[in-house]
XYZ file of C-alpha atoms in Angstrom:
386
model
C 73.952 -23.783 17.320
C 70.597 -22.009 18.177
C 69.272 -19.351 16.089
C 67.051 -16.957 16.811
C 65.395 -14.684 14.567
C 64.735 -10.678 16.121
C 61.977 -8.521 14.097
C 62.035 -4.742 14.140
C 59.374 -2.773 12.110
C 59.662 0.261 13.465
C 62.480 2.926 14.464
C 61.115 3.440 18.154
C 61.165 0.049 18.021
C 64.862 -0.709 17.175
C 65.603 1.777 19.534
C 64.675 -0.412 22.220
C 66.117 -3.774 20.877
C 68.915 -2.411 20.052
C 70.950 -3.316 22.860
C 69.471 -6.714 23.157
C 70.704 -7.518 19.792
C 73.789 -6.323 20.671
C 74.553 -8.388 23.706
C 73.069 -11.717 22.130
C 75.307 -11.325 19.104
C 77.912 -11.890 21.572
C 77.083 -15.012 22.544
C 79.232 -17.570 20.254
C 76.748 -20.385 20.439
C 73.688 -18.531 19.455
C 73.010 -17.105 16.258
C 71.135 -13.936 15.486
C 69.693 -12.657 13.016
C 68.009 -8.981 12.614
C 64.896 -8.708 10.138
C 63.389 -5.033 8.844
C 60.425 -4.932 8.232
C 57.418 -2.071 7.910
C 58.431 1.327 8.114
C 61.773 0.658 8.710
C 62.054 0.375 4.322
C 59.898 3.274 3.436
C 61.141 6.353 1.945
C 58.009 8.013 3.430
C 58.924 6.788 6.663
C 62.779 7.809 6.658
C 63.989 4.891 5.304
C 65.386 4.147 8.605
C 67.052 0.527 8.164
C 69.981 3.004 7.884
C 69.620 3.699 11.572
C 70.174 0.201 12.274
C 73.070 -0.447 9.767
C 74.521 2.692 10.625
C 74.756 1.465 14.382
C 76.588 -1.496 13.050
C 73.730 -4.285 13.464
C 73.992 -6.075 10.313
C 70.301 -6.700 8.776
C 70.379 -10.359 7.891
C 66.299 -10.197 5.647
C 64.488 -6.921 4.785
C 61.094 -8.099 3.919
C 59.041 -5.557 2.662
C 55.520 -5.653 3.889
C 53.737 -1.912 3.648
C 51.157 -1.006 1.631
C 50.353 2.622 0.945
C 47.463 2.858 2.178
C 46.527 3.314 5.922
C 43.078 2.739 5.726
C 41.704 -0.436 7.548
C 41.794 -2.217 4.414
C 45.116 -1.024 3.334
C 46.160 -2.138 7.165
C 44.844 -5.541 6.599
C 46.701 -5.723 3.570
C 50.294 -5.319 5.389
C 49.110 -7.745 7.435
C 48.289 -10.216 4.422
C 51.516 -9.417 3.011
C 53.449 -9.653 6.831
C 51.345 -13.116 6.840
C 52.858 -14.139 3.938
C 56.354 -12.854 3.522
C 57.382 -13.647 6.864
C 55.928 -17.123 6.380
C 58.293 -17.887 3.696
C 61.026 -16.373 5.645
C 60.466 -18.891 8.335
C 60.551 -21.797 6.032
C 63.612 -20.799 4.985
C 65.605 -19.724 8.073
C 64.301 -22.380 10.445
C 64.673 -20.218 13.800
C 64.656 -21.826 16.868
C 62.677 -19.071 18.263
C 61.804 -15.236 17.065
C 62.004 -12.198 19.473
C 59.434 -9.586 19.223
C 58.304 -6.548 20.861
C 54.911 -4.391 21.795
C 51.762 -4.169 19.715
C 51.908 -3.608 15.984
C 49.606 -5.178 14.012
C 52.258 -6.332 11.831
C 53.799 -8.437 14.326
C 50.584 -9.889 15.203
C 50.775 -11.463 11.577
C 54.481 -12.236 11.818
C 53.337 -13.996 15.314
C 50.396 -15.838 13.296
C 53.107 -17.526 10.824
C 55.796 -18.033 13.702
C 52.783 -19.847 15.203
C 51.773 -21.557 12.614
C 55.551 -23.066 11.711
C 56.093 -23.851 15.384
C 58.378 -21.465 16.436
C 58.364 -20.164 20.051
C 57.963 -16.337 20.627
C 59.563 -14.299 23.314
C 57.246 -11.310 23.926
C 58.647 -7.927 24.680
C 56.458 -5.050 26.468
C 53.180 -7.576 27.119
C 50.509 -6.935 29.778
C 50.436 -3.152 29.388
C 46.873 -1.301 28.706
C 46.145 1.326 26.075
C 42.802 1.712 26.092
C 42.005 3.911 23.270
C 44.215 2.000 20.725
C 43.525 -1.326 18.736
C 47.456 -2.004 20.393
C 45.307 -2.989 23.534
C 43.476 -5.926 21.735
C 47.028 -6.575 19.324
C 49.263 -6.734 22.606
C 46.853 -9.109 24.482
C 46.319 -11.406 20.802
C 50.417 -11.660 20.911
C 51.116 -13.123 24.369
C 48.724 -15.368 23.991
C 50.721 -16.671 21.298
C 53.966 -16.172 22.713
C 55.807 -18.441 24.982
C 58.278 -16.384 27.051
C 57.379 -13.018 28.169
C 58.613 -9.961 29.156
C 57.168 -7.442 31.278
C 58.390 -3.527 32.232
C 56.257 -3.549 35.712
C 54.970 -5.937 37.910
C 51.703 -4.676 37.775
C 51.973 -5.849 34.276
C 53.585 -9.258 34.932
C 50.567 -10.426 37.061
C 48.188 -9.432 34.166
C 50.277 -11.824 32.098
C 49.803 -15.061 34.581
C 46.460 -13.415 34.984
C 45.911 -14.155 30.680
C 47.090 -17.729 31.637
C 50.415 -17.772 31.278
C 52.855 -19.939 33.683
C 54.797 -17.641 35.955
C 57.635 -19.888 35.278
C 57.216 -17.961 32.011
C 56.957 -14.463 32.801
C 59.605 -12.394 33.874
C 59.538 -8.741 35.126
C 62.559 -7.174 33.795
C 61.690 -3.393 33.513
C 61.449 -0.883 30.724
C 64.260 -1.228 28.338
C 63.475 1.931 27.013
C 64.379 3.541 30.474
C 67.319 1.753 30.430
C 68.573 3.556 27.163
C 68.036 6.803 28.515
C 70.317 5.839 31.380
C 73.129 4.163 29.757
C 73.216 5.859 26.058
C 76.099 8.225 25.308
C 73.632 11.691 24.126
C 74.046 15.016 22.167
C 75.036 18.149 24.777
C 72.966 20.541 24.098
C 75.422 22.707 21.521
C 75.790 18.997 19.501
C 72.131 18.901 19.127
C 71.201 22.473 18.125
C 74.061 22.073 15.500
C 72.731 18.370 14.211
C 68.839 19.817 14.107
C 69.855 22.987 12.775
C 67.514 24.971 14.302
C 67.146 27.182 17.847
C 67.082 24.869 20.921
C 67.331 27.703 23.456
C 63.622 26.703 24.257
C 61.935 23.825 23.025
C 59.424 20.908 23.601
C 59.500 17.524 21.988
C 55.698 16.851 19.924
C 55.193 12.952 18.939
C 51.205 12.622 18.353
C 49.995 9.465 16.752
C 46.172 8.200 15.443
C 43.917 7.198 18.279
C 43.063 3.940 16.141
C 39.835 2.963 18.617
C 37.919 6.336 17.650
C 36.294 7.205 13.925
C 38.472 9.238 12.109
C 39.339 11.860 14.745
C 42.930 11.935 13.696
C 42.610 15.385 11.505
C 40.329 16.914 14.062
C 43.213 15.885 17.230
C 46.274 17.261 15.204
C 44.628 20.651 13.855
C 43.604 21.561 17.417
C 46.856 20.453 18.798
C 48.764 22.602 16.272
C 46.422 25.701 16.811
C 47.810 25.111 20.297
C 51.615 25.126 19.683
C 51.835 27.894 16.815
C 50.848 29.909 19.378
C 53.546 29.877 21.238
C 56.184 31.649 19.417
C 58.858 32.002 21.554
C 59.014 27.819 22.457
C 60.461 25.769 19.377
C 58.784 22.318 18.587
C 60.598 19.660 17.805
C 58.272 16.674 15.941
C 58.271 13.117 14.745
C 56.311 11.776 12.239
C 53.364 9.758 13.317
C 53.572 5.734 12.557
C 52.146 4.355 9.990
C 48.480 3.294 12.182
C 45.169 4.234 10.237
C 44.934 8.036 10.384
C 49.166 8.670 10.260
C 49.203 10.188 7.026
C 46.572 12.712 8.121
C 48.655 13.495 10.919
C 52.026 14.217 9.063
C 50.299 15.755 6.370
C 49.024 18.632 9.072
C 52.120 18.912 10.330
C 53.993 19.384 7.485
C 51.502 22.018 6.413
C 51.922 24.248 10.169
C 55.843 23.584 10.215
C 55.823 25.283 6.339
C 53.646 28.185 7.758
C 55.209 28.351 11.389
C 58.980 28.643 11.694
C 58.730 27.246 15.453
C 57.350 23.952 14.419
C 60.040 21.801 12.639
C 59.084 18.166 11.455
C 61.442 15.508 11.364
C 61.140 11.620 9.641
C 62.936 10.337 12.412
C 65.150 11.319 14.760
C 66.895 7.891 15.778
C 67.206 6.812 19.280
C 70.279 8.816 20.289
C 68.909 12.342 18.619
C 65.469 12.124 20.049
C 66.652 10.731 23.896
C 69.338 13.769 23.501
C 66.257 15.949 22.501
C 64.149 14.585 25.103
C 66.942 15.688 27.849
C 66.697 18.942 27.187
C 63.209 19.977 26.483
C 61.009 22.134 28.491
C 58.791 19.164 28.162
C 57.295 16.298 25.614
C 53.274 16.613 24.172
C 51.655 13.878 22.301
C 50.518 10.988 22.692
C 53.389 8.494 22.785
C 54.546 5.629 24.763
C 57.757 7.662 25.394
C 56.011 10.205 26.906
C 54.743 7.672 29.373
C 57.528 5.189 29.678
C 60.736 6.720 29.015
C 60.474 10.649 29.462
C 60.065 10.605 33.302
C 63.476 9.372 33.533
C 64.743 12.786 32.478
C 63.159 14.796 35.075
C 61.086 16.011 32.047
C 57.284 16.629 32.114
C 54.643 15.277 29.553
C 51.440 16.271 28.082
C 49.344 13.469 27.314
C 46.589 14.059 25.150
C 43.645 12.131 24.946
C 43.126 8.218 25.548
C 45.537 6.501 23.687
C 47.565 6.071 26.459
C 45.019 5.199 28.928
C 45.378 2.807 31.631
C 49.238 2.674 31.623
C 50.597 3.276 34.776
C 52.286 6.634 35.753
C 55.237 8.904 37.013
C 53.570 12.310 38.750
C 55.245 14.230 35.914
C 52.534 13.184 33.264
C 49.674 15.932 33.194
C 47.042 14.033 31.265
C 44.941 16.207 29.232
C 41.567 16.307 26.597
C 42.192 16.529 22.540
C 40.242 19.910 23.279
C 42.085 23.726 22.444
C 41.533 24.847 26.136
C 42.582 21.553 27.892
C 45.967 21.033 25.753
C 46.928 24.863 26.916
C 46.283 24.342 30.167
C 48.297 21.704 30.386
C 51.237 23.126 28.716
C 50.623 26.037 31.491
C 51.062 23.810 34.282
C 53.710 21.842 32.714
C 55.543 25.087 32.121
C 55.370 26.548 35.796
C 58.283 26.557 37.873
C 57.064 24.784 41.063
C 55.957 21.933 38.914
C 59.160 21.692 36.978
C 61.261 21.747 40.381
C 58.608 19.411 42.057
C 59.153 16.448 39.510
C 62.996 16.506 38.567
C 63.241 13.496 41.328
C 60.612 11.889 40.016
C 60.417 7.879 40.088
C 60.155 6.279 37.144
C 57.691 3.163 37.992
C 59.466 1.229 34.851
C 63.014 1.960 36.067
C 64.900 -1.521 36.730
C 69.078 -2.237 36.861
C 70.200 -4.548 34.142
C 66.698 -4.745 31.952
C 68.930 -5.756 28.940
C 71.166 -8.156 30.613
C 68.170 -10.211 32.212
C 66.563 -10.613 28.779
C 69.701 -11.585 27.303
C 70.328 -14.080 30.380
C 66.877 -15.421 30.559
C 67.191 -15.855 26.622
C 70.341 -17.745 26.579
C 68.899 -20.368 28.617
C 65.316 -20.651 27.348
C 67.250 -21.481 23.734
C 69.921 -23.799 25.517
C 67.229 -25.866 27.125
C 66.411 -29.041 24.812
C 64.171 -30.320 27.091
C 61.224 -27.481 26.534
C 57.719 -28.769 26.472
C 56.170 -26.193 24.503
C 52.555 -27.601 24.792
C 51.390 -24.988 27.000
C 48.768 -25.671 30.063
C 46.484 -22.511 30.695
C 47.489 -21.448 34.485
C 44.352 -20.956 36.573
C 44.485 -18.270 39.126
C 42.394 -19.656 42.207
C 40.032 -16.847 42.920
């Protein structure tokens, strides 16, 4: 029997494996096993390895890696300790192959030891671009040390072969985040009010994390975006905490100070896949500066406000407004977002990372990588003939 090993540090995170996990655990000659990692086993965080055990995915390791600091040194430490941990985890387990997804830097440690012991890594979410985020250089560092890849776009495929990677290799399988948002049974609107406990007649969703390639501009971004939003009163703000990047305790720290000051800002650990999609559904729009805003929101109908350049250079659905970090720019935004024309204009939108069966063709294409005895894992650099 195969094993393979999938690694979740993050609730977003689980949120999108989740139904991955789910179908592979039904396969009776593979075996699966869930790690927790990160955030997921932080009070601070949410503690939010209950999300996952509450969904009934048993957690086979939780291997606790943070350290409480976010500054670059305490963010090289969880990567020591990520290094490490997961190192001895792998000696132990002997996986056949690990499954991983995005750009933390913790998994580019838990990469470096799968590496290191051998172990081929399927790549979730590679070839994207965020431009003002370390995640740009993390994402690229971890398909080049995966094996089997993943990609939500063909745009994003090519980049992969472009990297080097055999096409044989790369698959183009869509967002499975989209696919959640289609398939997942959510809150109606009278659920979620009562679950939130607070006023939902008008709201907007607010997820704003630490634009890690700037100098400590995390405190400036947040204050000016929460100037923005306790101004309007009469529009309730749902928000996240930020993750745990250099500059995230700044961020919830602000917030936490405006939602104790303004009673139409309420802040939230987490809100678990179901309660934030369900939230998502029925907002006026999403602000921030998250890859849900980008990837997954558009499949609603709903409209973002992206702030700044951490998401720059992904591609786009006509219902992002892109906007500065600035007082003036963030308002206008939310103005055009907010206008009636707009709002009727993009609830057809396309979604460019909308594909049928995203989770079936990983699970598929998975099933047969690990079946396949025969696997030459030496990999040959493609060449793309210019």
């Amino acid at each position: 029997m195969k094993k393979i090993i999938i690694i979740t540090s993050t609730r977003a995170e689980y949120g999108l494996l989740s139904p991955v996990i789910k179908k592979l655990k039904k396969c009776s000659d593979i075996e699966i096993c869930v790690a927790a990692t990160g955030t997921h086993l932080s009070a601070e965080y949410g503690m939010t390895v209950r999300e996952i055990e509450n969904d009934g995915v048993c957690v086979d390791a939780k291997i606790d890696i943070l350290c409480e600091s976010d500054r670059p040194s305490g963010i090289s430490k969880t990567m020591a300790n990520a290094l490490e941990r997961f190192s001895n985890y792998f000696e132990e387990s002997q996986p056949d192959a690990i499954m991983i997804l995005g750009d933390r830097y913790e998994m580019l440690a838990i990469a470096s030891a799968a590496l290191n012991a051998r172990i081929p890594i399927i790549h979730i979410h590679g070839g994207e671009a965020t431009e003002g985020a370390a995640d740009e250089y993390i994402r690229n560092a971890i398909t080049k040390l995966s094996y089997l890849h993943f990609a939500s776009t063909e745009t994003y495929r090519k980049r992969i072969i472009q990297m080097g990677e055999h096409p044989d290799r790369v698959h183009n399988v869509g967002a499975l985040g989209v696919e959640n948002c289609l398939n997942v049974d959510l809150y109606s609107r009278e659920e979620l009010t009562a679950d939130l406990q607070c006023d939902l007649s008008r709201y907007a969703v607010l997820t704003f994390h630490p634009v890690t390639m700037e100098n400590y501009t995390a405190q400036e971004q947040i204050k000016t975006l929460m100037e923005v939003v306790s101004q309007y009163s009469d529009i309730t703000f749902i928000c996240t905490k930020a993750n745990s990047d250099q500059g995230g305790k700044i961020i919830n720290e602000c917030i936490t100070e405006y939602a104790n000051t303004y009673s139409n800002i309420r802040l939230y650990d987490s809100l678990g896949m179901r309660r934030y999609l369900s939230a998502v559904k029925y907002a006026e729009f999403v602000i921030g500066n998250s890859s849900s805003g980008i990837i997954e929101v558009p499949s609603f109908g709903v409209a973002t406000v992206n702030i700044g350049d951490r998401q720059r250079g992904r591609i786009q659905a006509e219902s992002i407004v892109n906007c500065e970090p600035r007082y003036e720019s963030i308002k206008n935004a939310m103005t055009q977002v907010l206008r009636s024309d707009f709002r009727e204009r993009i609830s057809t939108v396309v979604n460019p990372y909308e594909q049928a069966g995203t989770s079936d063709r990983i699970v598929k294409i998975t099933e047969n990588f690990l079946r396949n005895n025969n696997r030459d894992f030496k990999k040959k650099f493609y060449d793309i003939d210019f």
